[in-house]
Amino acid sequence: MAHTTFTPEGHKTESFRLLSGHKIPAVGLGTWQSGSQASHAVFTALVEGGYRHIDTAWEYGDQNEVGQGMKRAIHAGIERRDLFVTSKLWCTELSPERVRPALLNTLQELQSDYLDLFLIHWPFRLREGASRPPKAGDVLEFDMEGVWREMEKLVKDNLVRSIGVCNFTITKLNKLLGFAELIPSVCQMEMHPGWRNDKMLQLCRMNGIHVTAYSPLGSQEGGRDLIHDQTVERIAKKLNKTPGQVLVKWGLQRGTSVIPKSSNPERIKENIKVFDWVIPDQDFEALSSISDQKRVMDGEDMFVDKSEGPFRSVADLWDHED
Ligand code: NDP
Ligand code: 1BO
């Protein structure tokens, strides 16, 4: 259930309570592919848009810029303790001894003493310097339990407030739940009306794990153009909202937090104006019934090696569950 609050500047906002006891703001700013614009985007989001949640990752190569944007916002009067900052452990760092150094490097890049949420970015370990697509020997064995134990220690040492995973399947999440001392607070997954992923949402709900929906607008170049989807456009027009707002609101009404990316100041501000209206049931159902269900982020270019394996197809990556 979402909780409504107001920022000191008077922006209405919502958040969800996590298993860790901390709260995650319902809408966050995605920063993948924001590049040199990340600093300005983060500053605009925090100071003008009323955002308090920023999603980044070492792999995005923009953590220094994200940190600069946060620092400027803090100088403008926003308190670090009111921010919720997520980063992710990249695939080359998925061995127990690399977890803490990777986190410390991320903290340095972000100019922060702690992270609010640290996620395993993808459940596949890559050799440093791995090619895309991977060559023989690029995809290594992943010691999930050893890595998770190190993530748990980061929480105990107050370097990270909550931990979680991304891009897990039912099989992998059940495996993790079998040994976790700290249950993941968050599972971040691709979710939008073109890829609902109901099965994972249900498993997370049953275990009290909060879900964050990534690529809520269908992602970027080469993604799925949901902004111009007929059903989305029709409902946006009817509700006098933009397609982007309808897509964000659809995710919120499913109980997920949502992290739309934009580096355009007007769209950044537009995407978070979603707290004082609802998508009526019948329109929500129409959005939830789009028949062409397909992942955008299927991981093929990063992890599939058709001839050498260990993952020879996209279906292998997703444990043949789709
Ligand atoms: P999104 O679904 O958020 O879509 C972003 C695209 O939509 C950009 O091209 C953006 O352009 C455009 N856009 C933004 N707002 C609007 C609007 N109101 N109307 C029309 N177009 C709009 O894509 P992402 O794949 O970036 O996903 C969001 C975030 O999720 C990422 O940035 C990242 O933080 C996270 N993520 C996590 C993953 C993981 O593995 N854990 C994988 C993928 C994403 P412009 O900037 O010009 O506005
Ligand atoms: C390669 C990383 C995808 C966005 O999280």
PDB file of N, CA, C and O in Angstrom, residues 209-265:
ATOM      1  N   ILE A 209       8.036  -8.779  -0.986  1.00  0.00           N
ATOM      2  CA  ILE A 209       9.143  -8.082  -1.673  1.00  0.00           C
ATOM      3  C   ILE A 209       8.548  -6.997  -2.560  1.00  0.00           C
ATOM      4  O   ILE A 209       7.674  -7.283  -3.394  1.00  0.00           O
ATOM      5  N   HIS A 210       9.020  -5.780  -2.385  1.00  0.00           N
ATOM      6  CA  HIS A 210       8.519  -4.668  -3.207  1.00  0.00           C
ATOM      7  C   HIS A 210       9.108  -4.772  -4.622  1.00  0.00           C
ATOM      8  O   HIS A 210      10.271  -5.135  -4.803  1.00  0.00           O
ATOM      9  N   VAL A 211       8.297  -4.427  -5.613  1.00  0.00           N
ATOM     10  CA  VAL A 211       8.770  -4.454  -7.005  1.00  0.00           C
ATOM     11  C   VAL A 211       8.923  -3.029  -7.531  1.00  0.00           C
ATOM     12  O   VAL A 211       8.032  -2.191  -7.350  1.00  0.00           O
ATOM     13  N   THR A 212      10.066  -2.774  -8.152  1.00  0.00           N
ATOM     14  CA  THR A 212      10.254  -1.533  -8.909  1.00  0.00           C
ATOM     15  C   THR A 212      10.204  -1.880 -10.389  1.00  0.00           C
ATOM     16  O   THR A 212      10.899  -2.795 -10.844  1.00  0.00           O
ATOM     17  N   ALA A 213       9.365  -1.128 -11.122  1.00  0.00           N
ATOM     18  CA  ALA A 213       9.189  -1.374 -12.555  1.00  0.00           C
ATOM     19  C   ALA A 213      10.171  -0.516 -13.339  1.00  0.00           C
ATOM     20  O   ALA A 213      10.102   0.714 -13.294  1.00  0.00           O
ATOM     21  N   TYR A 214      11.088  -1.185 -14.053  1.00  0.00           N
ATOM     22  CA  TYR A 214      12.000  -0.405 -14.914  1.00  0.00           C
ATOM     23  C   TYR A 214      11.502  -0.390 -16.354  1.00  0.00           C
ATOM     24  O   TYR A 214      10.617  -1.163 -16.713  1.00  0.00           O
ATOM     25  N   SER A 215      12.061   0.523 -17.151  1.00  0.00           N
ATOM     26  CA  SER A 215      11.596   0.764 -18.537  1.00  0.00           C
ATOM     27  C   SER A 215      10.077   0.918 -18.604  1.00  0.00           C
ATOM     28  O   SER A 215       9.410   0.316 -19.467  1.00  0.00           O
ATOM     29  N   PRO A 216       9.491   1.749 -17.715  1.00  0.00           N
ATOM     30  CA  PRO A 216       8.022   1.819 -17.644  1.00  0.00           C
ATOM     31  C   PRO A 216       7.387   2.435 -18.883  1.00  0.00           C
ATOM     32  O   PRO A 216       6.187   2.265 -19.105  1.00  0.00           O
ATOM     33  N   LEU A 217       8.201   3.134 -19.695  1.00  0.00           N
ATOM     34  CA  LEU A 217       7.649   3.755 -20.909  1.00  0.00           C
ATOM     35  C   LEU A 217       7.962   2.900 -22.139  1.00  0.00           C
ATOM     36  O   LEU A 217       7.720   3.327 -23.270  1.00  0.00           O
ATOM     37  N   GLY A 218       8.556   1.741 -21.914  1.00  0.00           N
ATOM     38  CA  GLY A 218       8.921   0.864 -23.038  1.00  0.00           C
ATOM     39  C   GLY A 218      10.376   0.981 -23.424  1.00  0.00           C
ATOM     40  O   GLY A 218      10.805   0.450 -24.436  1.00  0.00           O
ATOM     41  N   SER A 219      11.139   1.724 -22.628  1.00  0.00           N
ATOM     42  CA  SER A 219      12.573   1.932 -22.800  1.00  0.00           C
ATOM     43  C   SER A 219      12.891   2.877 -23.963  1.00  0.00           C
ATOM     44  O   SER A 219      12.008   3.565 -24.472  1.00  0.00           O
ATOM     45  N   GLN A 220      14.190   2.863 -24.332  1.00  0.00           N
ATOM     46  CA  GLN A 220      14.696   3.917 -25.201  1.00  0.00           C
ATOM     47  C   GLN A 220      14.842   3.393 -26.625  1.00  0.00           C
ATOM     48  O   GLN A 220      14.182   2.431 -26.987  1.00  0.00           O
ATOM     49  N   GLU A 221      15.759   3.997 -27.393  1.00  0.00           N
ATOM     50  CA  GLU A 221      15.949   3.599 -28.791  1.00  0.00           C
ATOM     51  C   GLU A 221      15.988   2.067 -28.933  1.00  0.00           C
ATOM     52  O   GLU A 221      16.678   1.397 -28.163  1.00  0.00           O
ATOM     53  N   GLY A 222      15.232   1.562 -29.871  1.00  0.00           N
ATOM     54  CA  GLY A 222      15.216   0.112 -30.054  1.00  0.00           C
ATOM     55  C   GLY A 222      14.249  -0.583 -29.110  1.00  0.00           C
ATOM     56  O   GLY A 222      14.096  -1.795 -29.155  1.00  0.00           O
ATOM     57  N   GLY A 223      13.595   0.184 -28.225  1.00  0.00           N
ATOM     58  CA  GLY A 223      12.643  -0.403 -27.283  1.00  0.00           C
ATOM     59  C   GLY A 223      11.258  -0.499 -27.893  1.00  0.00           C
ATOM     60  O   GLY A 223      11.101  -0.570 -29.106  1.00  0.00           O
ATOM     61  N   ARG A 224      10.260  -0.452 -27.037  1.00  0.00           N
ATOM     62  CA  ARG A 224       8.876  -0.579 -27.512  1.00  0.00           C
ATOM     63  C   ARG A 224       8.202   0.774 -27.380  1.00  0.00           C
ATOM     64  O   ARG A 224       8.208   1.366 -26.295  1.00  0.00           O
ATOM     65  N   ASP A 225       7.612   1.250 -28.457  1.00  0.00           N
ATOM     66  CA  ASP A 225       7.056   2.606 -28.436  1.00  0.00           C
ATOM     67  C   ASP A 225       5.649   2.625 -27.837  1.00  0.00           C
ATOM     68  O   ASP A 225       4.655   2.748 -28.550  1.00  0.00           O
ATOM     69  N   LEU A 226       5.595   2.518 -26.508  1.00  0.00           N
ATOM     70  CA  LEU A 226       4.285   2.514 -25.839  1.00  0.00           C
ATOM     71  C   LEU A 226       3.663   3.903 -25.806  1.00  0.00           C
ATOM     72  O   LEU A 226       2.455   4.046 -25.653  1.00  0.00           O
ATOM     73  N   ILE A 227       4.499   4.928 -25.932  1.00  0.00           N
ATOM     74  CA  ILE A 227       3.992   6.307 -25.916  1.00  0.00           C
ATOM     75  C   ILE A 227       2.975   6.509 -27.056  1.00  0.00           C
ATOM     76  O   ILE A 227       2.025   7.267 -26.917  1.00  0.00           O
ATOM     77  N   HIS A 228       3.201   5.780 -28.178  1.00  0.00           N
ATOM     78  CA  HIS A 228       2.281   5.915 -29.308  1.00  0.00           C
ATOM     79  C   HIS A 228       1.378   4.688 -29.480  1.00  0.00           C
ATOM     80  O   HIS A 228       0.787   4.487 -30.534  1.00  0.00           O
ATOM     81  N   ASP A 229       1.296   3.867 -28.436  1.00  0.00           N
ATOM     82  CA  ASP A 229       0.375   2.733 -28.485  1.00  0.00           C
ATOM     83  C   ASP A 229      -1.063   3.272 -28.504  1.00  0.00           C
ATOM     84  O   ASP A 229      -1.407   4.190 -27.757  1.00  0.00           O
ATOM     85  N   GLN A 230      -1.919   2.653 -29.342  1.00  0.00           N
ATOM     86  CA  GLN A 230      -3.310   3.133 -29.512  1.00  0.00           C
ATOM     87  C   GLN A 230      -4.082   3.190 -28.195  1.00  0.00           C
ATOM     88  O   GLN A 230      -4.765   4.171 -27.912  1.00  0.00           O
ATOM     89  N   THR A 231      -3.978   2.113 -27.400  1.00  0.00           N
ATOM     90  CA  THR A 231      -4.730   2.053 -26.135  1.00  0.00           C
ATOM     91  C   THR A 231      -4.218   3.125 -25.172  1.00  0.00           C
ATOM     92  O   THR A 231      -4.999   3.834 -24.527  1.00  0.00           O
ATOM     93  N   VAL A 232      -2.899   3.251 -25.097  1.00  0.00           N
ATOM     94  CA  VAL A 232      -2.308   4.251 -24.188  1.00  0.00           C
ATOM     95  C   VAL A 232      -2.726   5.658 -24.622  1.00  0.00           C
ATOM     96  O   VAL A 232      -3.165   6.480 -23.797  1.00  0.00           O
ATOM     97  N   GLU A 233      -2.649   5.913 -25.914  1.00  0.00           N
ATOM     98  CA  GLU A 233      -3.011   7.256 -26.425  1.00  0.00           C
ATOM     99  C   GLU A 233      -4.486   7.569 -26.176  1.00  0.00           C
ATOM    100  O   GLU A 233      -4.840   8.672 -25.765  1.00  0.00           O
ATOM    101  N   ARG A 234      -5.329   6.547 -26.402  1.00  0.00           N
ATOM    102  CA  ARG A 234      -6.778   6.766 -26.213  1.00  0.00           C
ATOM    103  C   ARG A 234      -7.089   7.112 -24.753  1.00  0.00           C
ATOM    104  O   ARG A 234      -7.816   8.068 -24.456  1.00  0.00           O
ATOM    105  N   ILE A 235      -6.478   6.368 -23.832  1.00  0.00           N
ATOM    106  CA  ILE A 235      -6.771   6.585 -22.409  1.00  0.00           C
ATOM    107  C   ILE A 235      -6.174   7.920 -21.943  1.00  0.00           C
ATOM    108  O   ILE A 235      -6.796   8.663 -21.176  1.00  0.00           O
ATOM    109  N   ALA A 236      -5.002   8.245 -22.451  1.00  0.00           N
ATOM    110  CA  ALA A 236      -4.381   9.533 -22.082  1.00  0.00           C
ATOM    111  C   ALA A 236      -5.280  10.690 -22.515  1.00  0.00           C
ATOM    112  O   ALA A 236      -5.519  11.634 -21.744  1.00  0.00           O
ATOM    113  N   LYS A 237      -5.799  10.584 -23.730  1.00  0.00           N
ATOM    114  CA  LYS A 237      -6.652  11.656 -24.248  1.00  0.00           C
ATOM    115  C   LYS A 237      -7.910  11.771 -23.382  1.00  0.00           C
ATOM    116  O   LYS A 237      -8.309  12.863 -22.968  1.00  0.00           O
ATOM    117  N   LYS A 238      -8.503  10.627 -23.089  1.00  0.00           N
ATOM    118  CA  LYS A 238      -9.737  10.619 -22.287  1.00  0.00           C
ATOM    119  C   LYS A 238      -9.514  11.231 -20.899  1.00  0.00           C
ATOM    120  O   LYS A 238     -10.347  11.979 -20.389  1.00  0.00           O
ATOM    121  N   LEU A 239      -8.371  10.933 -20.290  1.00  0.00           N
ATOM    122  CA  LEU A 239      -8.105  11.411 -18.918  1.00  0.00           C
ATOM    123  C   LEU A 239      -7.440  12.782 -18.896  1.00  0.00           C
ATOM    124  O   LEU A 239      -7.145  13.324 -17.832  1.00  0.00           O
ATOM    125  N   ASN A 240      -7.177  13.314 -20.092  1.00  0.00           N
ATOM    126  CA  ASN A 240      -6.483  14.610 -20.201  1.00  0.00           C
ATOM    127  C   ASN A 240      -5.097  14.558 -19.543  1.00  0.00           C
ATOM    128  O   ASN A 240      -4.690  15.484 -18.833  1.00  0.00           O
ATOM    129  N   LYS A 241      -4.410  13.433 -19.756  1.00  0.00           N
ATOM    130  CA  LYS A 241      -3.035  13.243 -19.267  1.00  0.00           C
ATOM    131  C   LYS A 241      -2.161  12.908 -20.476  1.00  0.00           C
ATOM    132  O   LYS A 241      -2.659  12.651 -21.565  1.00  0.00           O
ATOM    133  N   THR A 242      -0.855  12.876 -20.253  1.00  0.00           N
ATOM    134  CA  THR A 242       0.022  12.485 -21.361  1.00  0.00           C
ATOM    135  C   THR A 242       0.193  10.958 -21.338  1.00  0.00           C
ATOM    136  O   THR A 242       0.025  10.321 -20.286  1.00  0.00           O
ATOM    137  N   PRO A 243       0.590  10.360 -22.469  1.00  0.00           N
ATOM    138  CA  PRO A 243       0.856   8.912 -22.475  1.00  0.00           C
ATOM    139  C   PRO A 243       1.895   8.525 -21.408  1.00  0.00           C
ATOM    140  O   PRO A 243       1.754   7.498 -20.737  1.00  0.00           O
ATOM    141  N   GLY A 244       2.923   9.355 -21.233  1.00  0.00           N
ATOM    142  CA  GLY A 244       3.950   9.056 -20.228  1.00  0.00           C
ATOM    143  C   GLY A 244       3.331   8.970 -18.830  1.00  0.00           C
ATOM    144  O   GLY A 244       3.622   8.055 -18.056  1.00  0.00           O
ATOM    145  N   GLN A 245       2.451   9.906 -18.513  1.00  0.00           N
ATOM    146  CA  GLN A 245       1.818   9.901 -17.181  1.00  0.00           C
ATOM    147  C   GLN A 245       0.936   8.666 -16.996  1.00  0.00           C
ATOM    148  O   GLN A 245       0.918   8.067 -15.914  1.00  0.00           O
ATOM    149  N   VAL A 246       0.213   8.285 -18.057  1.00  0.00           N
ATOM    150  CA  VAL A 246      -0.651   7.100 -17.956  1.00  0.00           C
ATOM    151  C   VAL A 246       0.192   5.856 -17.704  1.00  0.00           C
ATOM    152  O   VAL A 246      -0.158   5.005 -16.870  1.00  0.00           O
ATOM    153  N   LEU A 247       1.340   5.747 -18.378  1.00  0.00           N
ATOM    154  CA  LEU A 247       2.195   4.563 -18.200  1.00  0.00           C
ATOM    155  C   LEU A 247       2.792   4.513 -16.794  1.00  0.00           C
ATOM    156  O   LEU A 247       2.872   3.448 -16.172  1.00  0.00           O
ATOM    157  N   VAL A 248       3.192   5.675 -16.277  1.00  0.00           N
ATOM    158  CA  VAL A 248       3.730   5.716 -14.907  1.00  0.00           C
ATOM    159  C   VAL A 248       2.625   5.336 -13.918  1.00  0.00           C
ATOM    160  O   VAL A 248       2.810   4.505 -13.018  1.00  0.00           O
ATOM    161  N   LYS A 249       1.436   5.922 -14.128  1.00  0.00           N
ATOM    162  CA  LYS A 249       0.336   5.677 -13.183  1.00  0.00           C
ATOM    163  C   LYS A 249      -0.097   4.209 -13.200  1.00  0.00           C
ATOM    164  O   LYS A 249      -0.450   3.635 -12.166  1.00  0.00           O
ATOM    165  N   TRP A 250      -0.056   3.580 -14.377  1.00  0.00           N
ATOM    166  CA  TRP A 250      -0.414   2.159 -14.480  1.00  0.00           C
ATOM    167  C   TRP A 250       0.496   1.333 -13.551  1.00  0.00           C
ATOM    168  O   TRP A 250       0.030   0.462 -12.823  1.00  0.00           O
ATOM    169  N   GLY A 251       1.777   1.636 -13.564  1.00  0.00           N
ATOM    170  CA  GLY A 251       2.708   0.922 -12.682  1.00  0.00           C
ATOM    171  C   GLY A 251       2.395   1.174 -11.212  1.00  0.00           C
ATOM    172  O   GLY A 251       2.406   0.251 -10.394  1.00  0.00           O
ATOM    173  N   LEU A 252       2.095   2.416 -10.872  1.00  0.00           N
ATOM    174  CA  LEU A 252       1.794   2.741  -9.465  1.00  0.00           C
ATOM    175  C   LEU A 252       0.525   2.012  -9.003  1.00  0.00           C
ATOM    176  O   LEU A 252       0.466   1.512  -7.882  1.00  0.00           O
ATOM    177  N   GLN A 253      -0.473   1.960  -9.890  1.00  0.00           N
ATOM    178  CA  GLN A 253      -1.726   1.301  -9.491  1.00  0.00           C
ATOM    179  C   GLN A 253      -1.569  -0.217  -9.362  1.00  0.00           C
ATOM    180  O   GLN A 253      -2.418  -0.874  -8.770  1.00  0.00           O
ATOM    181  N   ARG A 254      -0.491  -0.769  -9.876  1.00  0.00           N
ATOM    182  CA  ARG A 254      -0.195  -2.197  -9.637  1.00  0.00           C
ATOM    183  C   ARG A 254       0.607  -2.378  -8.350  1.00  0.00           C
ATOM    184  O   ARG A 254       1.025  -3.481  -8.017  1.00  0.00           O
ATOM    185  N   GLY A 255       0.904  -1.291  -7.652  1.00  0.00           N
ATOM    186  CA  GLY A 255       1.638  -1.395  -6.392  1.00  0.00           C
ATOM    187  C   GLY A 255       3.142  -1.416  -6.558  1.00  0.00           C
ATOM    188  O   GLY A 255       3.875  -1.732  -5.619  1.00  0.00           O
ATOM    189  N   THR A 256       3.627  -1.075  -7.757  1.00  0.00           N
ATOM    190  CA  THR A 256       5.077  -1.037  -7.968  1.00  0.00           C
ATOM    191  C   THR A 256       5.564   0.411  -7.903  1.00  0.00           C
ATOM    192  O   THR A 256       4.803   1.332  -8.213  1.00  0.00           O
ATOM    193  N   SER A 257       6.815   0.613  -7.513  1.00  0.00           N
ATOM    194  CA  SER A 257       7.412   1.922  -7.752  1.00  0.00           C
ATOM    195  C   SER A 257       7.865   1.926  -9.211  1.00  0.00           C
ATOM    196  O   SER A 257       7.989   0.865  -9.840  1.00  0.00           O
ATOM    197  N   VAL A 258       8.087   3.121  -9.755  1.00  0.00           N
ATOM    198  CA  VAL A 258       8.292   3.269 -11.189  1.00  0.00           C
ATOM    199  C   VAL A 258       9.427   4.274 -11.397  1.00  0.00           C
ATOM    200  O   VAL A 258       9.471   5.303 -10.716  1.00  0.00           O
ATOM    201  N   ILE A 259      10.342   3.969 -12.344  1.00  0.00           N
ATOM    202  CA  ILE A 259      11.529   4.829 -12.494  1.00  0.00           C
ATOM    203  C   ILE A 259      11.714   5.300 -13.941  1.00  0.00           C
ATOM    204  O   ILE A 259      12.698   4.933 -14.598  1.00  0.00           O
ATOM    205  N   PRO A 260      10.799   6.147 -14.451  1.00  0.00           N
ATOM    206  CA  PRO A 260      10.957   6.647 -15.820  1.00  0.00           C
ATOM    207  C   PRO A 260      12.247   7.451 -15.972  1.00  0.00           C
ATOM    208  O   PRO A 260      12.591   8.243 -15.095  1.00  0.00           O
ATOM    209  N   LYS A 261      12.929   7.232 -17.088  1.00  0.00           N
ATOM    210  CA  LYS A 261      14.130   8.041 -17.388  1.00  0.00           C
ATOM    211  C   LYS A 261      13.735   9.194 -18.298  1.00  0.00           C
ATOM    212  O   LYS A 261      13.008   9.026 -19.276  1.00  0.00           O
ATOM    213  N   SER A 262      14.238  10.376 -17.980  1.00  0.00           N
ATOM    214  CA  SER A 262      14.208  11.462 -18.950  1.00  0.00           C
ATOM    215  C   SER A 262      15.356  12.398 -18.637  1.00  0.00           C
ATOM    216  O   SER A 262      15.735  12.560 -17.481  1.00  0.00           O
ATOM    217  N   SER A 263      15.922  12.995 -19.674  1.00  0.00           N
ATOM    218  CA  SER A 263      16.884  14.067 -19.424  1.00  0.00           C
ATOM    219  C   SER A 263      16.311  15.377 -19.950  1.00  0.00           C
ATOM    220  O   SER A 263      17.028  16.364 -20.058  1.00  0.00           O
ATOM    221  N   ASN A 264      15.021  15.381 -20.256  1.00  0.00           N
ATOM    222  CA  ASN A 264      14.357  16.590 -20.722  1.00  0.00           C
ATOM    223  C   ASN A 264      13.598  17.213 -19.548  1.00  0.00           C
ATOM    224  O   ASN A 264      12.709  16.574 -18.965  1.00  0.00           O
ATOM    225  N   PRO A 265      13.920  18.464 -19.172  1.00  0.00           N
ATOM    226  CA  PRO A 265      13.326  19.050 -17.968  1.00  0.00           C
ATOM    227  C   PRO A 265      11.799  19.009 -17.949  1.00  0.00           C
ATOM    228  O   PRO A 265      11.205  18.709 -16.909  1.00  0.00           O
TER     229      PRO A 265
END
